[in-house]
Amino acid sequence: MRLKDKVAVITGAGRGIGRAAADLFAQEGASVVLVDVCENLGAEAQRTIEGNGGKAIFIHADVARTEDIQGLFATTMEVYGALHVLYNNAAIFAGKDDGPVTTVTEEVWDRVLGVNLRGLFLCCKYGVPLIIESGGGSVITTSSSAGVLGIPGCDAYTATKGATIALTRSMAVEFGPQGVRVNCIAPAGVDTEMLRESSLDSEDFDEDYFLQRTPFRRYGTPSEIARLALFLASDDSSYLNGAIVRADGGITITPIS
Ligand SMILES: NC(=O)c1ccc[n+]([C@@H]2O[C@H](COP(=O)([O-])OP(=O)(O)OC[C@H]3O[C@@H](n4cnc5c(N)ncnc54)[C@H](O)[C@@H]3O)[C@@H](O)[C@H]2O)c1
């Protein structure tokens, strides 16, 4: 029960990595606030966690909308009275609509930055003061291999994931003195709907090349990332602050052959 008596907000908790983290955090004793823009996924996650004896509420919210995020934290405080963990996991990948800066439209650029970067900003803006008020805790951010490598063809997404790393470091320095640790998970190739939409379903994606470049020769699973998030959320990582943890099977440190 590594999150006993902790209250954790997880954005994008309806499916994929966020869902795996929600299940695990609840098993480890947390009261989990499930945030998702998709009503069905969020409601289903809440039902399953409660069915397994865990504590969870689902809040339907779009992380890019100020009113939604203000409402999310107001409800969190009303229901659970504290906030200890904020796991910023929600993001979108715009598929073929994203691209090099020369071709991506301003509308797509704004949409991707709206969810992936403004969403992170809003959740931290309204969530971090509550963590401080609750006696300190952990903020987890989510970057990507796109934040540490020059991956072509998705410049809006890449810009948000690079900015996430920079913001993780500045927040770690800003809020460390008030007992808030801020660390970042940078995955690559985790088997979720986003991987299917961004890579597996694209005729340009060279799966053999991708797997050959990954020392483990396989994708990661949502539960492998969730277990890292659990470590970062819990007191087990009490001296970790500003860390960018590449959870990618080693793909970003493999030389191109
Ligand atoms: N899967 C991968 O291979 C991979 C690789 C690198 C980084 N990541 C990052 O990991 C995180 C989780 O990815 P995933 O693969 O589980 O994605 P996913 O698309 O499977 O799940 C994302 C969830 O976020 C929700 N969501 C989307 N927009 C939202 C919004 N505006 N407000 C609230 N919720 C919203 C979706 O409804 C969905 O439930 C993302 O930040 C992603 O960029 C994933």
PDB file of C-alpha atoms and ligand atoms in Angstrom:
ATOM      1  CA  MET A   1       0.000   0.000   0.000  1.00  0.00           C
ATOM      2  CA  ARG A   2       2.543   2.528  -1.149  1.00  0.00           C
ATOM      3  CA  LEU A   3      -0.061   5.268  -1.697  1.00  0.00           C
ATOM      4  CA  LYS A   4      -2.099   4.722   1.466  1.00  0.00           C
ATOM      5  CA  ASP A   5      -3.911   7.938   2.493  1.00  0.00           C
ATOM      6  CA  LYS A   6      -2.754   9.750  -0.656  1.00  0.00           C
ATOM      7  CA  VAL A   7      -5.036  11.548  -3.056  1.00  0.00           C
ATOM      8  CA  ALA A   8      -3.927  11.317  -6.687  1.00  0.00           C
ATOM      9  CA  VAL A   9      -5.249  13.113  -9.757  1.00  0.00           C
ATOM     10  CA  ILE A  10      -4.479  11.335 -13.031  1.00  0.00           C
ATOM     11  CA  THR A  11      -5.285  13.035 -16.330  1.00  0.00           C
ATOM     12  CA  GLY A  12      -6.100  10.898 -19.353  1.00  0.00           C
ATOM     13  CA  ALA A  13      -7.042   8.076 -16.991  1.00  0.00           C
ATOM     14  CA  GLY A  14      -9.651   6.537 -19.312  1.00  0.00           C
ATOM     15  CA  ARG A  15      -7.346   4.293 -21.307  1.00  0.00           C
ATOM     16  CA  GLY A  16      -3.732   3.410 -22.045  1.00  0.00           C
ATOM     17  CA  ILE A  17      -1.003   4.402 -19.614  1.00  0.00           C
ATOM     18  CA  GLY A  18      -3.281   6.623 -17.507  1.00  0.00           C
ATOM     19  CA  ARG A  19      -5.770   3.807 -17.017  1.00  0.00           C
ATOM     20  CA  ALA A  20      -3.042   1.353 -15.984  1.00  0.00           C
ATOM     21  CA  ALA A  21      -1.745   3.915 -13.481  1.00  0.00           C
ATOM     22  CA  ALA A  22      -5.246   4.528 -12.125  1.00  0.00           C
ATOM     23  CA  ASP A  23      -5.777   0.814 -11.472  1.00  0.00           C
ATOM     24  CA  LEU A  24      -2.356   0.472  -9.835  1.00  0.00           C
ATOM     25  CA  PHE A  25      -2.588   3.629  -7.711  1.00  0.00           C
ATOM     26  CA  ALA A  26      -5.989   2.480  -6.414  1.00  0.00           C
ATOM     27  CA  GLN A  27      -4.598  -0.992  -5.599  1.00  0.00           C
ATOM     28  CA  GLU A  28      -1.821   0.753  -3.669  1.00  0.00           C
ATOM     29  CA  GLY A  29      -4.356   2.551  -1.488  1.00  0.00           C
ATOM     30  CA  ALA A  30      -4.735   5.934  -3.173  1.00  0.00           C
ATOM     31  CA  SER A  31      -8.006   7.783  -3.567  1.00  0.00           C
ATOM     32  CA  VAL A  32      -7.839   8.379  -7.300  1.00  0.00           C
ATOM     33  CA  VAL A  33      -9.398  11.219  -9.269  1.00  0.00           C
ATOM     34  CA  LEU A  34      -9.797   9.999 -12.826  1.00  0.00           C
ATOM     35  CA  VAL A  35      -9.794  12.797 -15.379  1.00  0.00           C
ATOM     36  CA  ASP A  36     -10.693  12.265 -19.013  1.00  0.00           C
ATOM     37  CA  VAL A  37     -12.361  14.041 -21.896  1.00  0.00           C
ATOM     38  CA  CYS A  38     -14.084  10.777 -22.808  1.00  0.00           C
ATOM     39  CA  GLU A  39     -17.098  10.176 -20.565  1.00  0.00           C
ATOM     40  CA  ASN A  40     -17.497   6.443 -21.321  1.00  0.00           C
ATOM     41  CA  LEU A  41     -13.854   5.547 -20.690  1.00  0.00           C
ATOM     42  CA  GLY A  42     -13.718   7.508 -17.447  1.00  0.00           C
ATOM     43  CA  ALA A  43     -16.987   6.117 -16.092  1.00  0.00           C
ATOM     44  CA  GLU A  44     -15.904   2.568 -16.945  1.00  0.00           C
ATOM     45  CA  ALA A  45     -12.550   3.072 -15.177  1.00  0.00           C
ATOM     46  CA  GLN A  46     -14.345   4.298 -12.045  1.00  0.00           C
ATOM     47  CA  ARG A  47     -16.732   1.315 -12.065  1.00  0.00           C
ATOM     48  CA  THR A  48     -13.879  -1.174 -12.423  1.00  0.00           C
ATOM     49  CA  ILE A  49     -11.766   0.365  -9.663  1.00  0.00           C
ATOM     50  CA  GLU A  50     -14.747   0.512  -7.296  1.00  0.00           C
ATOM     51  CA  GLY A  51     -15.665  -3.065  -8.234  1.00  0.00           C
ATOM     52  CA  ASN A  52     -12.164  -4.101  -7.165  1.00  0.00           C
ATOM     53  CA  GLY A  53     -12.607  -2.387  -3.810  1.00  0.00           C
ATOM     54  CA  GLY A  54     -10.641   0.760  -4.670  1.00  0.00           C
ATOM     55  CA  LYS A  55     -11.544   4.425  -4.207  1.00  0.00           C
ATOM     56  CA  ALA A  56     -12.054   6.554  -7.314  1.00  0.00           C
ATOM     57  CA  ILE A  57     -14.155   9.333  -8.763  1.00  0.00           C
ATOM     58  CA  PHE A  58     -14.363  10.212 -12.416  1.00  0.00           C
ATOM     59  CA  ILE A  59     -14.407  13.860 -13.440  1.00  0.00           C
ATOM     60  CA  HIS A  60     -15.214  14.625 -17.034  1.00  0.00           C
ATOM     61  CA  ALA A  61     -12.801  17.406 -18.013  1.00  0.00           C
ATOM     62  CA  ASP A  62     -10.788  18.718 -20.919  1.00  0.00           C
ATOM     63  CA  VAL A  63      -7.342  19.631 -19.599  1.00  0.00           C
ATOM     64  CA  ALA A  64      -7.139  22.525 -22.077  1.00  0.00           C
ATOM     65  CA  ARG A  65     -10.172  24.297 -20.514  1.00  0.00           C
ATOM     66  CA  THR A  66      -9.649  26.540 -17.498  1.00  0.00           C
ATOM     67  CA  GLU A  67     -13.179  26.072 -16.083  1.00  0.00           C
ATOM     68  CA  ASP A  68     -12.880  22.302 -16.323  1.00  0.00           C
ATOM     69  CA  ILE A  69      -9.581  22.277 -14.447  1.00  0.00           C
ATOM     70  CA  GLN A  70     -10.768  24.700 -11.778  1.00  0.00           C
ATOM     71  CA  GLY A  71     -13.848  22.489 -11.339  1.00  0.00           C
ATOM     72  CA  LEU A  72     -11.721  19.343 -11.208  1.00  0.00           C
ATOM     73  CA  PHE A  73      -9.613  20.586  -8.312  1.00  0.00           C
ATOM     74  CA  ALA A  74     -12.603  22.109  -6.497  1.00  0.00           C
ATOM     75  CA  THR A  75     -14.343  18.713  -6.617  1.00  0.00           C
ATOM     76  CA  THR A  76     -11.154  16.902  -5.584  1.00  0.00           C
ATOM     77  CA  MET A  77     -10.887  19.071  -2.465  1.00  0.00           C
ATOM     78  CA  GLU A  78     -14.628  18.752  -1.717  1.00  0.00           C
ATOM     79  CA  VAL A  79     -14.593  14.963  -1.979  1.00  0.00           C
ATOM     80  CA  TYR A  80     -11.155  14.029  -0.622  1.00  0.00           C
ATOM     81  CA  GLY A  81      -9.982  17.211   1.172  1.00  0.00           C
ATOM     82  CA  ALA A  82      -6.342  17.038  -0.011  1.00  0.00           C
ATOM     83  CA  LEU A  83      -4.083  16.512  -3.018  1.00  0.00           C
ATOM     84  CA  HIS A  84      -0.744  14.713  -2.901  1.00  0.00           C
ATOM     85  CA  VAL A  85      -0.071  13.424  -6.423  1.00  0.00           C
ATOM     86  CA  LEU A  86      -0.722  15.072  -9.765  1.00  0.00           C
ATOM     87  CA  TYR A  87       0.043  12.775 -12.697  1.00  0.00           C
ATOM     88  CA  ASN A  88      -0.088  14.805 -15.919  1.00  0.00           C
ATOM     89  CA  ASN A  89      -0.553  12.058 -18.466  1.00  0.00           C
ATOM     90  CA  ALA A  90      -3.223  13.274 -20.930  1.00  0.00           C
ATOM     91  CA  ALA A  91      -2.032  14.236 -24.394  1.00  0.00           C
ATOM     92  CA  ILE A  92      -3.042  13.997 -28.014  1.00  0.00           C
ATOM     93  CA  PHE A  93      -1.116  13.024 -31.118  1.00  0.00           C
ATOM     94  CA  ALA A  94      -2.582  14.589 -34.253  1.00  0.00           C
ATOM     95  CA  GLY A  95      -1.470  11.858 -36.667  1.00  0.00           C
ATOM     96  CA  LYS A  96      -1.161  12.958 -40.259  1.00  0.00           C
ATOM     97  CA  ASP A  97      -2.511  16.417 -39.358  1.00  0.00           C
ATOM     98  CA  ASP A  98       0.749  17.085 -37.525  1.00  0.00           C
ATOM     99  CA  GLY A  99       3.924  17.469 -39.565  1.00  0.00           C
ATOM    100  CA  PRO A 100       6.901  19.713 -40.237  1.00  0.00           C
ATOM    101  CA  VAL A 101       6.362  23.342 -39.194  1.00  0.00           C
ATOM    102  CA  THR A 102       6.187  24.248 -42.874  1.00  0.00           C
ATOM    103  CA  THR A 103       3.031  22.205 -43.417  1.00  0.00           C
ATOM    104  CA  VAL A 104       1.264  21.851 -40.069  1.00  0.00           C
ATOM    105  CA  THR A 105      -1.701  24.219 -39.904  1.00  0.00           C
ATOM    106  CA  GLU A 106      -1.976  26.864 -37.214  1.00  0.00           C
ATOM    107  CA  GLU A 107      -5.236  25.237 -36.067  1.00  0.00           C
ATOM    108  CA  VAL A 108      -3.551  21.865 -35.485  1.00  0.00           C
ATOM    109  CA  TRP A 109      -0.545  23.514 -33.833  1.00  0.00           C
ATOM    110  CA  ASP A 110      -2.858  25.354 -31.411  1.00  0.00           C
ATOM    111  CA  ARG A 111      -4.940  22.227 -30.723  1.00  0.00           C
ATOM    112  CA  VAL A 112      -1.916  20.069 -29.875  1.00  0.00           C
ATOM    113  CA  LEU A 113      -0.272  22.769 -27.777  1.00  0.00           C
ATOM    114  CA  GLY A 114      -3.659  23.419 -26.152  1.00  0.00           C
ATOM    115  CA  VAL A 115      -4.016  19.913 -24.770  1.00  0.00           C
ATOM    116  CA  ASN A 116      -0.397  18.866 -24.297  1.00  0.00           C
ATOM    117  CA  LEU A 117       1.154  22.089 -23.012  1.00  0.00           C
ATOM    118  CA  ARG A 118      -1.624  24.431 -21.898  1.00  0.00           C
ATOM    119  CA  GLY A 119      -3.241  21.387 -20.251  1.00  0.00           C
ATOM    120  CA  LEU A 120      -0.069  20.713 -18.287  1.00  0.00           C
ATOM    121  CA  PHE A 121       0.196  24.396 -17.396  1.00  0.00           C
ATOM    122  CA  LEU A 122      -3.404  24.595 -16.157  1.00  0.00           C
ATOM    123  CA  CYS A 123      -3.207  21.395 -14.109  1.00  0.00           C
ATOM    124  CA  CYS A 124       0.002  22.563 -12.435  1.00  0.00           C
ATOM    125  CA  LYS A 125      -1.227  26.136 -12.007  1.00  0.00           C
ATOM    126  CA  TYR A 126      -4.316  25.018 -10.095  1.00  0.00           C
ATOM    127  CA  GLY A 127      -3.007  21.741  -8.670  1.00  0.00           C
ATOM    128  CA  VAL A 128       0.423  22.590  -7.247  1.00  0.00           C
ATOM    129  CA  PRO A 129      -0.900  25.106  -4.648  1.00  0.00           C
ATOM    130  CA  LEU A 130      -3.198  22.348  -3.322  1.00  0.00           C
ATOM    131  CA  ILE A 131      -0.290  19.903  -3.030  1.00  0.00           C
ATOM    132  CA  ILE A 132       1.644  22.520  -1.071  1.00  0.00           C
ATOM    133  CA  GLU A 133      -1.424  23.154   1.120  1.00  0.00           C
ATOM    134  CA  SER A 134      -1.695  19.391   1.715  1.00  0.00           C
ATOM    135  CA  GLY A 135       1.871  19.180   3.040  1.00  0.00           C
ATOM    136  CA  GLY A 136       3.775  18.387  -0.162  1.00  0.00           C
ATOM    137  CA  GLY A 137       3.815  15.608  -2.713  1.00  0.00           C
ATOM    138  CA  SER A 138       4.639  14.597  -6.239  1.00  0.00           C
ATOM    139  CA  VAL A 139       3.981  16.015  -9.687  1.00  0.00           C
ATOM    140  CA  ILE A 140       4.617  13.690 -12.616  1.00  0.00           C
ATOM    141  CA  THR A 141       4.827  15.013 -16.151  1.00  0.00           C
ATOM    142  CA  THR A 142       4.856  13.060 -19.403  1.00  0.00           C
ATOM    143  CA  SER A 143       7.277  13.702 -22.212  1.00  0.00           C
ATOM    144  CA  SER A 144       8.231  11.256 -24.969  1.00  0.00           C
ATOM    145  CA  SER A 145      11.176  10.099 -27.042  1.00  0.00           C
ATOM    146  CA  ALA A 146      10.027  12.995 -29.252  1.00  0.00           C
ATOM    147  CA  GLY A 147      11.109  15.329 -26.454  1.00  0.00           C
ATOM    148  CA  VAL A 148      14.688  14.048 -26.405  1.00  0.00           C
ATOM    149  CA  LEU A 149      15.316  13.093 -30.064  1.00  0.00           C
ATOM    150  CA  GLY A 150      14.709  15.003 -33.270  1.00  0.00           C
ATOM    151  CA  ILE A 151      11.766  12.952 -34.534  1.00  0.00           C
ATOM    152  CA  PRO A 152      10.509  14.355 -37.828  1.00  0.00           C
ATOM    153  CA  GLY A 153       6.893  14.654 -38.976  1.00  0.00           C
ATOM    154  CA  CYS A 154       5.158  15.683 -35.749  1.00  0.00           C
ATOM    155  CA  ASP A 155       6.539  19.105 -34.863  1.00  0.00           C
ATOM    156  CA  ALA A 156       3.589  20.269 -32.796  1.00  0.00           C
ATOM    157  CA  TYR A 157       3.695  17.127 -30.637  1.00  0.00           C
ATOM    158  CA  THR A 158       7.494  17.292 -30.391  1.00  0.00           C
ATOM    159  CA  ALA A 159       7.404  20.943 -29.322  1.00  0.00           C
ATOM    160  CA  THR A 160       5.055  20.097 -26.457  1.00  0.00           C
ATOM    161  CA  LYS A 161       7.129  17.155 -25.288  1.00  0.00           C
ATOM    162  CA  GLY A 162      10.361  19.190 -25.311  1.00  0.00           C
ATOM    163  CA  ALA A 163       8.658  22.010 -23.425  1.00  0.00           C
ATOM    164  CA  THR A 164       7.400  19.470 -20.879  1.00  0.00           C
ATOM    165  CA  ILE A 165      10.991  18.537 -20.026  1.00  0.00           C
ATOM    166  CA  ALA A 166      12.030  22.184 -19.623  1.00  0.00           C
ATOM    167  CA  LEU A 167       8.974  22.931 -17.487  1.00  0.00           C
ATOM    168  CA  THR A 168       9.588  19.856 -15.324  1.00  0.00           C
ATOM    169  CA  ARG A 169      13.039  21.173 -14.456  1.00  0.00           C
ATOM    170  CA  SER A 170      11.934  24.725 -13.714  1.00  0.00           C
ATOM    171  CA  MET A 171       9.012  23.547 -11.565  1.00  0.00           C
ATOM    172  CA  ALA A 172      11.305  21.118  -9.724  1.00  0.00           C
ATOM    173  CA  VAL A 173      13.520  24.038  -8.727  1.00  0.00           C
ATOM    174  CA  GLU A 174      10.600  26.366  -7.999  1.00  0.00           C
ATOM    175  CA  PHE A 175       8.535  24.059  -5.821  1.00  0.00           C
ATOM    176  CA  GLY A 176      11.163  21.763  -4.283  1.00  0.00           C
ATOM    177  CA  PRO A 177      11.600  24.073  -1.290  1.00  0.00           C
ATOM    178  CA  GLN A 178       7.862  23.696  -0.592  1.00  0.00           C
ATOM    179  CA  GLY A 179       7.999  19.912  -0.566  1.00  0.00           C
ATOM    180  CA  VAL A 180       6.823  19.282  -4.118  1.00  0.00           C
ATOM    181  CA  ARG A 181       8.904  16.917  -6.251  1.00  0.00           C
ATOM    182  CA  VAL A 182       8.473  17.229 -10.034  1.00  0.00           C
ATOM    183  CA  ASN A 183       9.694  14.403 -12.267  1.00  0.00           C
ATOM    184  CA  CYS A 184       9.072  13.405 -15.846  1.00  0.00           C
ATOM    185  CA  ILE A 185       8.468  10.100 -17.611  1.00  0.00           C
ATOM    186  CA  ALA A 186       9.628   9.974 -21.232  1.00  0.00           C
ATOM    187  CA  PRO A 187       8.261   6.799 -22.848  1.00  0.00           C
ATOM    188  CA  ALA A 188       8.587   5.517 -26.407  1.00  0.00           C
ATOM    189  CA  GLY A 189       6.622   2.807 -28.103  1.00  0.00           C
ATOM    190  CA  VAL A 190       4.146   1.791 -25.401  1.00  0.00           C
ATOM    191  CA  ASP A 191       1.385  -0.519 -26.590  1.00  0.00           C
ATOM    192  CA  THR A 192      -1.688   1.741 -26.448  1.00  0.00           C
ATOM    193  CA  GLU A 193      -4.253   3.274 -28.785  1.00  0.00           C
ATOM    194  CA  MET A 194      -1.939   6.268 -29.205  1.00  0.00           C
ATOM    195  CA  LEU A 195       0.860   4.017 -30.474  1.00  0.00           C
ATOM    196  CA  ARG A 196      -1.578   2.492 -32.947  1.00  0.00           C
ATOM    197  CA  GLU A 197      -2.772   5.908 -34.114  1.00  0.00           C
ATOM    198  CA  SER A 198       0.705   7.465 -34.247  1.00  0.00           C
ATOM    199  CA  SER A 199       2.717   4.577 -35.661  1.00  0.00           C
ATOM    200  CA  LEU A 200       1.284   1.108 -36.111  1.00  0.00           C
ATOM    201  CA  ASP A 201      -1.633   2.230 -38.305  1.00  0.00           C
ATOM    202  CA  SER A 202       0.577   4.417 -40.502  1.00  0.00           C
ATOM    203  CA  GLU A 203       1.875   2.964 -43.754  1.00  0.00           C
ATOM    204  CA  ASP A 204       5.101   5.011 -43.280  1.00  0.00           C
ATOM    205  CA  PHE A 205       5.916   3.261 -39.996  1.00  0.00           C
ATOM    206  CA  ASP A 206       8.783   0.785 -40.236  1.00  0.00           C
ATOM    207  CA  GLU A 207       8.094  -1.575 -37.345  1.00  0.00           C
ATOM    208  CA  ASP A 208      11.170  -3.751 -37.961  1.00  0.00           C
ATOM    209  CA  TYR A 209      13.435  -0.707 -37.851  1.00  0.00           C
ATOM    210  CA  PHE A 210      11.758   0.553 -34.678  1.00  0.00           C
ATOM    211  CA  LEU A 211      12.106  -2.775 -32.893  1.00  0.00           C
ATOM    212  CA  GLN A 212      15.650  -3.316 -34.166  1.00  0.00           C
ATOM    213  CA  ARG A 213      16.634   0.033 -32.633  1.00  0.00           C
ATOM    214  CA  THR A 214      15.063  -0.934 -29.299  1.00  0.00           C
ATOM    215  CA  PRO A 215      17.511  -3.086 -27.315  1.00  0.00           C
ATOM    216  CA  PHE A 216      14.585  -5.025 -25.791  1.00  0.00           C
ATOM    217  CA  ARG A 217      13.131  -5.643 -29.315  1.00  0.00           C
ATOM    218  CA  ARG A 218       9.592  -5.027 -28.083  1.00  0.00           C
ATOM    219  CA  TYR A 219       7.175  -2.280 -27.120  1.00  0.00           C
ATOM    220  CA  GLY A 220       6.590  -1.332 -23.532  1.00  0.00           C
ATOM    221  CA  THR A 221       3.308  -2.082 -21.778  1.00  0.00           C
ATOM    222  CA  PRO A 222       1.098   0.477 -20.021  1.00  0.00           C
ATOM    223  CA  SER A 223       1.657  -1.383 -16.777  1.00  0.00           C
ATOM    224  CA  GLU A 224       5.452  -0.985 -17.056  1.00  0.00           C
ATOM    225  CA  ILE A 225       5.007   2.796 -17.267  1.00  0.00           C
ATOM    226  CA  ALA A 226       2.394   2.738 -14.498  1.00  0.00           C
ATOM    227  CA  ARG A 227       4.861   1.034 -12.149  1.00  0.00           C
ATOM    228  CA  LEU A 228       7.387   3.795 -12.799  1.00  0.00           C
ATOM    229  CA  ALA A 229       4.665   6.369 -12.132  1.00  0.00           C
ATOM    230  CA  LEU A 230       3.891   4.584  -8.854  1.00  0.00           C
ATOM    231  CA  PHE A 231       7.537   4.879  -7.848  1.00  0.00           C
ATOM    232  CA  LEU A 232       7.545   8.604  -8.690  1.00  0.00           C
ATOM    233  CA  ALA A 233       4.226   9.157  -6.906  1.00  0.00           C
ATOM    234  CA  SER A 234       5.242   7.354  -3.738  1.00  0.00           C
ATOM    235  CA  ASP A 235       7.698   8.220  -0.991  1.00  0.00           C
ATOM    236  CA  ASP A 236      10.052   5.601  -2.499  1.00  0.00           C
ATOM    237  CA  SER A 237      11.325   8.391  -4.763  1.00  0.00           C
ATOM    238  CA  SER A 238      11.640  10.931  -1.947  1.00  0.00           C
ATOM    239  CA  TYR A 239      15.030  12.273  -3.109  1.00  0.00           C
ATOM    240  CA  LEU A 240      14.194  12.428  -6.821  1.00  0.00           C
ATOM    241  CA  ASN A 241      13.441  15.886  -8.202  1.00  0.00           C
ATOM    242  CA  GLY A 242      13.699  17.219 -11.758  1.00  0.00           C
ATOM    243  CA  ALA A 243      14.527  13.762 -13.139  1.00  0.00           C
ATOM    244  CA  ILE A 244      13.673  12.959 -16.743  1.00  0.00           C
ATOM    245  CA  VAL A 245      13.272   9.187 -16.740  1.00  0.00           C
ATOM    246  CA  ARG A 246      13.460   7.619 -20.199  1.00  0.00           C
ATOM    247  CA  ALA A 247      11.221   4.566 -20.008  1.00  0.00           C
ATOM    248  CA  ASP A 248      11.808   3.446 -23.552  1.00  0.00           C
ATOM    249  CA  GLY A 249      13.626   0.094 -23.587  1.00  0.00           C
ATOM    250  CA  GLY A 250      16.783   1.999 -24.538  1.00  0.00           C
ATOM    251  CA  ILE A 251      15.687   3.230 -27.965  1.00  0.00           C
ATOM    252  CA  THR A 252      16.839   6.797 -27.356  1.00  0.00           C
ATOM    253  CA  ILE A 253      20.382   5.759 -26.453  1.00  0.00           C
ATOM    254  CA  THR A 254      20.888   3.339 -29.339  1.00  0.00           C
ATOM    255  CA  PRO A 255      23.122   4.552 -32.181  1.00  0.00           C
ATOM    256  CA  ILE A 256      21.408   4.563 -35.580  1.00  0.00           C
ATOM    257  CA  SER A 257      22.632   1.697 -37.717  1.00  0.00           C
TER     258      SER A 257
HETATM  259  N1  LIG B   1       1.974   5.191 -26.141  1.00  0.00           N
HETATM  260  C1  LIG B   1       3.178   5.613 -26.459  1.00  0.00           C
HETATM  261  O1  LIG B   1       3.904   4.937 -27.224  1.00  0.00           O
HETATM  262  C2  LIG B   1       3.713   6.892 -25.894  1.00  0.00           C
HETATM  263  C3  LIG B   1       5.033   7.253 -26.217  1.00  0.00           C
HETATM  264  C4  LIG B   1       5.554   8.430 -25.706  1.00  0.00           C
HETATM  265  C5  LIG B   1       4.782   9.230 -24.880  1.00  0.00           C
HETATM  266  N2  LIG B   1       3.501   8.871 -24.593  1.00  0.00           N
HETATM  267  C6  LIG B   1       2.731   9.762 -23.731  1.00  0.00           C
HETATM  268  O2  LIG B   1       2.113   9.013 -22.706  1.00  0.00           O
HETATM  269  C7  LIG B   1       0.868   9.642 -22.331  1.00  0.00           C
HETATM  270  C8  LIG B   1      -0.259   8.617 -22.392  1.00  0.00           C
HETATM  271  O3  LIG B   1      -0.284   8.069 -23.698  1.00  0.00           O
HETATM  272  P1  LIG B   1      -1.211   6.834 -24.129  1.00  0.00           P
HETATM  273  O4  LIG B   1      -0.455   6.117 -25.153  1.00  0.00           O
HETATM  274  O5  LIG B   1      -1.732   6.150 -22.938  1.00  0.00           O
HETATM  275  O6  LIG B   1      -2.401   7.658 -24.863  1.00  0.00           O
HETATM  276  P2  LIG B   1      -3.899   7.250 -25.208  1.00  0.00           P
HETATM  277  O7  LIG B   1      -4.255   8.089 -26.395  1.00  0.00           O
HETATM  278  O8  LIG B   1      -4.067   5.792 -25.318  1.00  0.00           O
HETATM  279  O9  LIG B   1      -4.707   7.773 -23.920  1.00  0.00           O
HETATM  280  C9  LIG B   1      -4.801   9.146 -23.661  1.00  0.00           C
HETATM  281  C10 LIG B   1      -6.006   9.436 -22.790  1.00  0.00           C
HETATM  282  O10 LIG B   1      -6.043  10.862 -22.612  1.00  0.00           O
HETATM  283  C11 LIG B   1      -7.374  11.312 -22.821  1.00  0.00           C
HETATM  284  N3  LIG B   1      -7.370  12.693 -23.284  1.00  0.00           N
HETATM  285  C12 LIG B   1      -7.036  13.146 -24.520  1.00  0.00           C
HETATM  286  N4  LIG B   1      -7.205  14.471 -24.595  1.00  0.00           N
HETATM  287  C13 LIG B   1      -7.629  14.879 -23.375  1.00  0.00           C
HETATM  288  C14 LIG B   1      -7.990  16.138 -22.843  1.00  0.00           C
HETATM  289  N5  LIG B   1      -7.977  17.239 -23.591  1.00  0.00           N
HETATM  290  N6  LIG B   1      -8.383  16.204 -21.550  1.00  0.00           N
HETATM  291  C15 LIG B   1      -8.454  15.070 -20.787  1.00  0.00           C
HETATM  292  N7  LIG B   1      -8.143  13.858 -21.259  1.00  0.00           N
HETATM  293  C16 LIG B   1      -7.741  13.754 -22.534  1.00  0.00           C
HETATM  294  C17 LIG B   1      -7.937  10.342 -23.858  1.00  0.00           C
HETATM  295  O11 LIG B   1      -9.358  10.329 -23.888  1.00  0.00           O
HETATM  296  C18 LIG B   1      -7.321   9.026 -23.427  1.00  0.00           C
HETATM  297  O12 LIG B   1      -8.127   8.363 -22.474  1.00  0.00           O
HETATM  298  C19 LIG B   1       0.704  10.818 -23.309  1.00  0.00           C
HETATM  299  O13 LIG B   1       1.179  11.983 -22.679  1.00  0.00           O
HETATM  300  C20 LIG B   1       1.602  10.451 -24.472  1.00  0.00           C
HETATM  301  O14 LIG B   1       2.047  11.584 -25.186  1.00  0.00           O
HETATM  302  C21 LIG B   1       2.950   7.711 -25.081  1.00  0.00           C
END
